[in-house]
Amino acid sequence: MTTAVLKNRLLNLTERAFKEEDYGALNFTAFVRQYPDLIALDESSAPPKVILVGDVSSTVVSEATVAGRRIRPDLWAAVVDYQSGDSYYWNGSEVVTGDAIENDAENLPQIPTISRDEMRGWRGDFATNFIARLQDDEEVMQIRRWHSDFLPTMELPAAARAAWNDELKHHVITRLAGWFRDHGLPLPIDLVQQRPQPRRVVSSETAQLRELILRCVRAMTEEELRSLKLPPAAVLRAVGH
């Protein structure tokens, strides 16, 4: 709900006696900020919106596996970037690295980055559970190699990639939600974001090649057209399937 709706409800509940000034706040937004363990404030819209922190946690965990969504990049890196050796801190609105803040690091809470062993454990649990559903020996061996050799996600069978990505997101969000809760901090409302759609950019070379091919097709005889071979994927795109 918006801050205006919440204030009206407080006024109704207190028979119009509620005043944010009684709580040492200059305005209602300042009043809301005094309770980060209860209420998350989203100021990206006008008027600002408020969400119960518990509702935020449950919402993002359930949305983490929705296709097309991602965890906010800075928070994602803070949890899973165990290879760089960087330390990550929360400054109240975004993640900053230890190198960027130097001597101020001791004044900010550090987000715990997982270790390589923790990642191996997550991968091992996923491999064990996913293999139990498989009957294809080749796919079973592929997943076992992915786990034992610490291979990238693309080395998983196609059917397992999305499942692993979803499980990894769930692990990261659960870890972040617990960390923010334990530190009495509001969970960022934009923790889970809509994944940006890639823009299809047609290069000048591609456009020129396409025009050349069209001119050739217009100049072809019936016999030449019948012998023309087209990529199946291009045919499917052209007919709308």
mmCIF file of C-alpha atoms in Angstrom:
data_model
loop_
_atom_site.group_PDB
_atom_site.id
_atom_site.type_symbol
_atom_site.label_atom_id
_atom_site.label_comp_id
_atom_site.label_asym_id
_atom_site.label_seq_id
_atom_site.Cartn_x
_atom_site.Cartn_y
_atom_site.Cartn_z
ATOM 1 C CA MET A 1 0.000 0.000 0.000
ATOM 2 C CA THR A 2 1.067 3.627 -0.291
ATOM 3 C CA THR A 3 2.271 5.657 2.689
ATOM 4 C CA ALA A 4 -0.913 7.756 2.408
ATOM 5 C CA VAL A 5 -3.130 4.678 2.759
ATOM 6 C CA LEU A 6 -1.131 3.419 5.737
ATOM 7 C CA LYS A 7 -1.355 6.791 7.483
ATOM 8 C CA ASN A 8 -5.122 6.938 6.918
ATOM 9 C CA ARG A 9 -5.486 3.474 8.452
ATOM 10 C CA LEU A 10 -3.476 4.532 11.499
ATOM 11 C CA LEU A 11 -5.650 7.621 11.848
ATOM 12 C CA ASN A 12 -8.802 5.494 11.643
ATOM 13 C CA LEU A 13 -7.476 2.980 14.175
ATOM 14 C CA THR A 14 -6.552 5.755 16.637
ATOM 15 C CA GLU A 15 -9.684 7.838 16.024
ATOM 16 C CA ARG A 16 -7.556 10.524 14.326
ATOM 17 C CA ALA A 17 -5.186 10.771 17.310
ATOM 18 C CA PHE A 18 -2.085 9.459 15.520
ATOM 19 C CA LYS A 19 0.667 12.042 14.948
ATOM 20 C CA GLU A 20 4.104 11.154 13.599
ATOM 21 C CA GLU A 21 5.493 14.094 15.618
ATOM 22 C CA ASP A 22 4.666 12.172 18.792
ATOM 23 C CA TYR A 23 7.260 9.610 17.674
ATOM 24 C CA GLY A 24 9.987 12.147 16.932
ATOM 25 C CA ALA A 25 9.440 12.115 13.163
ATOM 26 C CA LEU A 26 9.193 15.229 10.986
ATOM 27 C CA ASN A 27 6.851 13.518 8.519
ATOM 28 C CA PHE A 28 5.222 10.148 7.894
ATOM 29 C CA THR A 29 8.035 8.879 5.666
ATOM 30 C CA ALA A 30 10.521 9.566 8.467
ATOM 31 C CA PHE A 31 8.188 7.716 10.836
ATOM 32 C CA VAL A 32 8.163 4.646 8.567
ATOM 33 C CA ARG A 33 11.974 4.660 8.375
ATOM 34 C CA GLN A 34 12.135 4.237 12.155
ATOM 35 C CA TYR A 35 10.839 0.653 11.841
ATOM 36 C CA PRO A 36 13.041 -1.101 9.235
ATOM 37 C CA ASP A 37 12.478 -4.464 10.927
ATOM 38 C CA LEU A 38 8.741 -4.160 10.251
ATOM 39 C CA ILE A 39 8.280 -2.043 7.134
ATOM 40 C CA ALA A 40 10.175 -1.721 3.850
ATOM 41 C CA LEU A 41 9.877 1.638 2.089
ATOM 42 C CA ASP A 42 9.831 1.776 -1.711
ATOM 43 C CA GLU A 43 10.480 5.353 -2.821
ATOM 44 C CA SER A 44 10.758 4.532 -6.525
ATOM 45 C CA SER A 45 7.094 5.461 -6.969
ATOM 46 C CA ALA A 46 5.082 8.533 -6.023
ATOM 47 C CA PRO A 47 3.664 8.396 -3.440
ATOM 48 C CA PRO A 48 6.080 5.894 -1.799
ATOM 49 C CA LYS A 49 4.831 2.406 -0.999
ATOM 50 C CA VAL A 50 5.250 0.385 2.183
ATOM 51 C CA ILE A 51 5.423 -3.392 2.483
ATOM 52 C CA LEU A 52 5.683 -5.557 5.578
ATOM 53 C CA VAL A 53 9.203 -6.982 5.720
ATOM 54 C CA GLY A 54 7.879 -10.515 6.221
ATOM 55 C CA ASP A 55 5.750 -10.132 3.103
ATOM 56 C CA VAL A 56 8.773 -8.948 1.112
ATOM 57 C CA SER A 57 10.798 -12.008 2.099
ATOM 58 C CA SER A 58 8.080 -14.481 1.184
ATOM 59 C CA THR A 59 7.320 -12.666 -2.050
ATOM 60 C CA VAL A 60 10.849 -12.577 -3.402
ATOM 61 C CA VAL A 61 11.518 -16.186 -2.468
ATOM 62 C CA SER A 62 8.459 -17.311 -4.416
ATOM 63 C CA GLU A 63 9.243 -15.028 -7.364
ATOM 64 C CA ALA A 64 12.900 -16.060 -7.573
ATOM 65 C CA THR A 65 12.054 -18.993 -9.805
ATOM 66 C CA VAL A 66 9.739 -17.055 -12.128
ATOM 67 C CA ALA A 67 11.062 -17.118 -15.676
ATOM 68 C CA GLY A 68 12.611 -13.863 -16.801
ATOM 69 C CA ARG A 69 13.499 -12.633 -13.306
ATOM 70 C CA ARG A 70 16.904 -12.209 -11.683
ATOM 71 C CA ILE A 71 18.436 -11.275 -8.358
ATOM 72 C CA ARG A 72 19.755 -7.724 -8.203
ATOM 73 C CA PRO A 73 23.289 -7.953 -9.659
ATOM 74 C CA ASP A 74 25.163 -6.263 -6.799
ATOM 75 C CA LEU A 75 23.527 -8.501 -4.184
ATOM 76 C CA TRP A 76 24.010 -11.576 -6.351
ATOM 77 C CA ALA A 77 27.735 -10.883 -6.657
ATOM 78 C CA ALA A 78 28.039 -10.241 -2.930
ATOM 79 C CA VAL A 79 26.847 -13.768 -2.195
ATOM 80 C CA VAL A 80 28.317 -15.903 -4.991
ATOM 81 C CA ASP A 81 31.590 -14.162 -5.923
ATOM 82 C CA TYR A 82 33.854 -16.467 -3.909
ATOM 83 C CA GLN A 83 36.593 -16.468 -6.567
ATOM 84 C CA SER A 84 37.676 -12.806 -6.572
ATOM 85 C CA GLY A 85 38.492 -12.554 -2.888
ATOM 86 C CA ASP A 86 36.589 -9.255 -2.635
ATOM 87 C CA SER A 87 34.666 -8.327 0.519
ATOM 88 C CA TYR A 88 31.167 -6.901 0.108
ATOM 89 C CA TYR A 89 29.371 -4.439 2.392
ATOM 90 C CA TRP A 90 25.878 -2.930 2.573
ATOM 91 C CA ASN A 91 25.758 0.879 2.794
ATOM 92 C CA GLY A 92 21.995 1.064 3.255
ATOM 93 C CA SER A 93 21.015 1.183 -0.406
ATOM 94 C CA GLU A 94 23.603 -0.770 -2.389
ATOM 95 C CA VAL A 95 26.537 -3.137 -2.171
ATOM 96 C CA VAL A 96 30.052 -1.695 -2.007
ATOM 97 C CA THR A 97 33.374 -3.531 -2.035
ATOM 98 C CA GLY A 98 36.052 -3.242 0.602
ATOM 99 C CA ASP A 99 38.446 -1.695 -1.909
ATOM 100 C CA ALA A 100 35.944 1.050 -2.716
ATOM 101 C CA ILE A 101 35.351 2.152 0.870
ATOM 102 C CA GLU A 102 38.811 1.415 2.347
ATOM 103 C CA ASN A 103 38.830 2.523 6.021
ATOM 104 C CA ASP A 104 35.025 2.828 6.248
ATOM 105 C CA ALA A 105 34.538 -0.934 5.966
ATOM 106 C CA GLU A 106 34.466 -1.388 9.743
ATOM 107 C CA ASN A 107 31.417 0.891 9.939
ATOM 108 C CA LEU A 108 29.308 -1.127 7.489
ATOM 109 C CA PRO A 109 27.836 -4.635 7.847
ATOM 110 C CA GLN A 110 29.571 -7.213 5.661
ATOM 111 C CA ILE A 111 27.495 -9.495 3.476
ATOM 112 C CA PRO A 112 28.765 -13.068 3.868
ATOM 113 C CA THR A 113 30.026 -14.426 0.555
ATOM 114 C CA ILE A 114 29.775 -18.188 0.188
ATOM 115 C CA SER A 115 32.900 -20.317 0.009
ATOM 116 C CA ARG A 116 33.858 -22.673 -2.799
ATOM 117 C CA ASP A 117 33.019 -25.574 -0.501
ATOM 118 C CA GLU A 118 29.533 -24.182 0.114
ATOM 119 C CA MET A 119 28.948 -23.876 -3.618
ATOM 120 C CA ARG A 120 30.176 -27.428 -4.093
ATOM 121 C CA GLY A 121 27.712 -28.535 -1.433
ATOM 122 C CA TRP A 122 24.811 -26.772 -3.180
ATOM 123 C CA ARG A 123 25.823 -28.335 -6.485
ATOM 124 C CA GLY A 124 26.166 -31.749 -4.892
ATOM 125 C CA ASP A 125 22.690 -31.603 -3.346
ATOM 126 C CA PHE A 126 21.219 -30.522 -6.676
ATOM 127 C CA ALA A 127 23.049 -33.271 -8.597
ATOM 128 C CA THR A 128 21.887 -35.971 -6.187
ATOM 129 C CA ASN A 129 18.251 -34.868 -6.270
ATOM 130 C CA PHE A 130 18.092 -34.308 -10.025
ATOM 131 C CA ILE A 131 19.835 -37.590 -10.908
ATOM 132 C CA ALA A 132 17.207 -39.465 -8.892
ATOM 133 C CA ARG A 133 14.611 -38.432 -11.504
ATOM 134 C CA LEU A 134 16.656 -39.417 -14.550
ATOM 135 C CA GLN A 135 16.675 -42.614 -16.562
ATOM 136 C CA ASP A 136 19.140 -41.502 -19.221
ATOM 137 C CA ASP A 137 22.612 -42.800 -18.285
ATOM 138 C CA GLU A 138 24.344 -40.229 -20.476
ATOM 139 C CA GLU A 139 22.595 -37.340 -18.723
ATOM 140 C CA VAL A 140 23.444 -38.862 -15.333
ATOM 141 C CA MET A 141 27.145 -38.985 -16.276
ATOM 142 C CA GLN A 142 26.959 -35.430 -17.600
ATOM 143 C CA ILE A 143 25.599 -34.122 -14.308
ATOM 144 C CA ARG A 144 28.164 -36.081 -12.295
ATOM 145 C CA ARG A 145 30.999 -34.600 -14.387
ATOM 146 C CA TRP A 146 29.501 -31.130 -13.928
ATOM 147 C CA HIS A 147 29.632 -31.614 -10.179
ATOM 148 C CA SER A 148 32.954 -33.428 -9.794
ATOM 149 C CA ASP A 149 34.876 -31.169 -12.201
ATOM 150 C CA PHE A 150 33.120 -27.947 -11.144
ATOM 151 C CA LEU A 151 32.010 -27.268 -14.715
ATOM 152 C CA PRO A 152 29.901 -24.250 -15.793
ATOM 153 C CA THR A 153 26.120 -24.453 -16.017
ATOM 154 C CA MET A 154 26.184 -24.868 -19.803
ATOM 155 C CA GLU A 155 27.769 -28.286 -19.274
ATOM 156 C CA LEU A 156 24.568 -29.539 -17.653
ATOM 157 C CA PRO A 157 21.936 -31.327 -19.768
ATOM 158 C CA ALA A 158 19.474 -28.794 -21.178
ATOM 159 C CA ALA A 159 16.666 -30.027 -18.913
ATOM 160 C CA ALA A 160 18.782 -29.460 -15.790
ATOM 161 C CA ARG A 161 20.060 -25.941 -16.496
ATOM 162 C CA ALA A 162 16.894 -24.025 -15.638
ATOM 163 C CA ALA A 163 16.325 -26.201 -12.565
ATOM 164 C CA TRP A 164 19.850 -25.499 -11.290
ATOM 165 C CA ASN A 165 19.526 -21.758 -11.936
ATOM 166 C CA ASP A 166 16.240 -21.719 -10.014
ATOM 167 C CA GLU A 167 17.738 -23.642 -7.102
ATOM 168 C CA LEU A 168 20.800 -21.391 -6.979
ATOM 169 C CA LYS A 169 18.575 -18.288 -6.912
ATOM 170 C CA HIS A 170 16.578 -19.799 -4.084
ATOM 171 C CA HIS A 171 19.766 -20.445 -2.081
ATOM 172 C CA VAL A 172 20.998 -16.886 -2.620
ATOM 173 C CA ILE A 173 17.680 -15.258 -1.728
ATOM 174 C CA THR A 174 17.255 -17.382 1.389
ATOM 175 C CA ARG A 175 20.756 -16.396 2.488
ATOM 176 C CA LEU A 176 20.154 -12.699 1.833
ATOM 177 C CA ALA A 177 16.735 -12.673 3.498
ATOM 178 C CA GLY A 178 18.211 -14.258 6.622
ATOM 179 C CA TRP A 179 21.139 -11.836 6.683
ATOM 180 C CA PHE A 180 18.960 -8.733 6.358
ATOM 181 C CA ARG A 181 16.595 -10.065 9.012
ATOM 182 C CA ASP A 182 19.400 -10.889 11.453
ATOM 183 C CA HIS A 183 20.833 -7.372 11.042
ATOM 184 C CA GLY A 184 17.466 -5.687 11.528
ATOM 185 C CA LEU A 185 17.593 -4.255 8.014
ATOM 186 C CA PRO A 186 14.727 -4.015 5.488
ATOM 187 C CA LEU A 187 15.036 -6.413 2.593
ATOM 188 C CA PRO A 188 15.382 -4.405 -0.645
ATOM 189 C CA ILE A 189 12.097 -4.414 -2.527
ATOM 190 C CA ASP A 190 13.965 -4.697 -5.832
ATOM 191 C CA LEU A 191 15.955 -7.739 -4.682
ATOM 192 C CA VAL A 192 14.250 -9.726 -7.441
ATOM 193 C CA GLN A 193 14.044 -7.869 -10.722
ATOM 194 C CA GLN A 194 12.600 -8.381 -14.166
ATOM 195 C CA ARG A 195 15.392 -9.592 -16.394
ATOM 196 C CA PRO A 196 16.024 -7.052 -19.160
ATOM 197 C CA GLN A 197 15.059 -8.306 -22.586
ATOM 198 C CA PRO A 198 17.982 -8.363 -25.005
ATOM 199 C CA ARG A 199 17.663 -5.907 -27.832
ATOM 200 C CA ARG A 200 17.962 -7.362 -31.285
ATOM 201 C CA VAL A 201 20.418 -5.224 -33.183
ATOM 202 C CA VAL A 202 20.774 -5.741 -36.903
ATOM 203 C CA SER A 203 24.224 -4.751 -38.088
ATOM 204 C CA SER A 204 24.706 -2.865 -41.343
ATOM 205 C CA GLU A 205 26.503 -5.901 -42.771
ATOM 206 C CA THR A 206 23.517 -8.134 -41.938
ATOM 207 C CA ALA A 207 21.085 -5.662 -43.503
ATOM 208 C CA GLN A 208 23.201 -5.439 -46.664
ATOM 209 C CA LEU A 209 23.462 -9.225 -46.913
ATOM 210 C CA ARG A 210 19.708 -9.612 -46.448
ATOM 211 C CA GLU A 211 19.021 -7.083 -49.205
ATOM 212 C CA LEU A 212 21.443 -8.862 -51.542
ATOM 213 C CA ILE A 213 19.756 -12.207 -50.935
ATOM 214 C CA LEU A 214 16.322 -10.689 -51.596
ATOM 215 C CA ARG A 215 17.535 -9.232 -54.879
ATOM 216 C CA CYS A 216 18.948 -12.614 -55.862
ATOM 217 C CA VAL A 217 15.661 -14.344 -55.015
ATOM 218 C CA ARG A 218 13.715 -11.853 -57.171
ATOM 219 C CA ALA A 219 16.042 -12.616 -60.067
ATOM 220 C CA MET A 220 15.864 -16.429 -59.750
ATOM 221 C CA THR A 221 14.111 -18.683 -62.210
ATOM 222 C CA GLU A 222 11.501 -21.178 -61.035
ATOM 223 C CA GLU A 223 14.046 -23.991 -61.288
ATOM 224 C CA GLU A 224 16.567 -22.071 -59.201
ATOM 225 C CA LEU A 225 13.929 -21.255 -56.581
ATOM 226 C CA ARG A 226 12.936 -24.935 -56.298
ATOM 227 C CA SER A 227 16.565 -25.911 -55.674
ATOM 228 C CA LEU A 228 17.033 -23.227 -53.023
ATOM 229 C CA LYS A 229 17.760 -24.652 -49.545
ATOM 230 C CA LEU A 230 16.606 -22.655 -46.516
ATOM 231 C CA PRO A 231 17.573 -23.182 -42.856
ATOM 232 C CA PRO A 232 14.651 -24.876 -41.044
ATOM 233 C CA ALA A 233 14.844 -22.392 -38.150
ATOM 234 C CA ALA A 234 14.500 -19.465 -40.543
ATOM 235 C CA VAL A 235 11.479 -21.103 -42.196
ATOM 236 C CA LEU A 236 9.781 -21.576 -38.814
ATOM 237 C CA ARG A 237 10.392 -17.944 -37.881
ATOM 238 C CA ALA A 238 9.009 -16.784 -41.220
ATOM 239 C CA VAL A 239 5.760 -18.764 -40.873
ATOM 240 C CA GLY A 240 5.318 -17.678 -37.268
ATOM 241 C CA HIS A 241 5.855 -20.975 -35.376
#
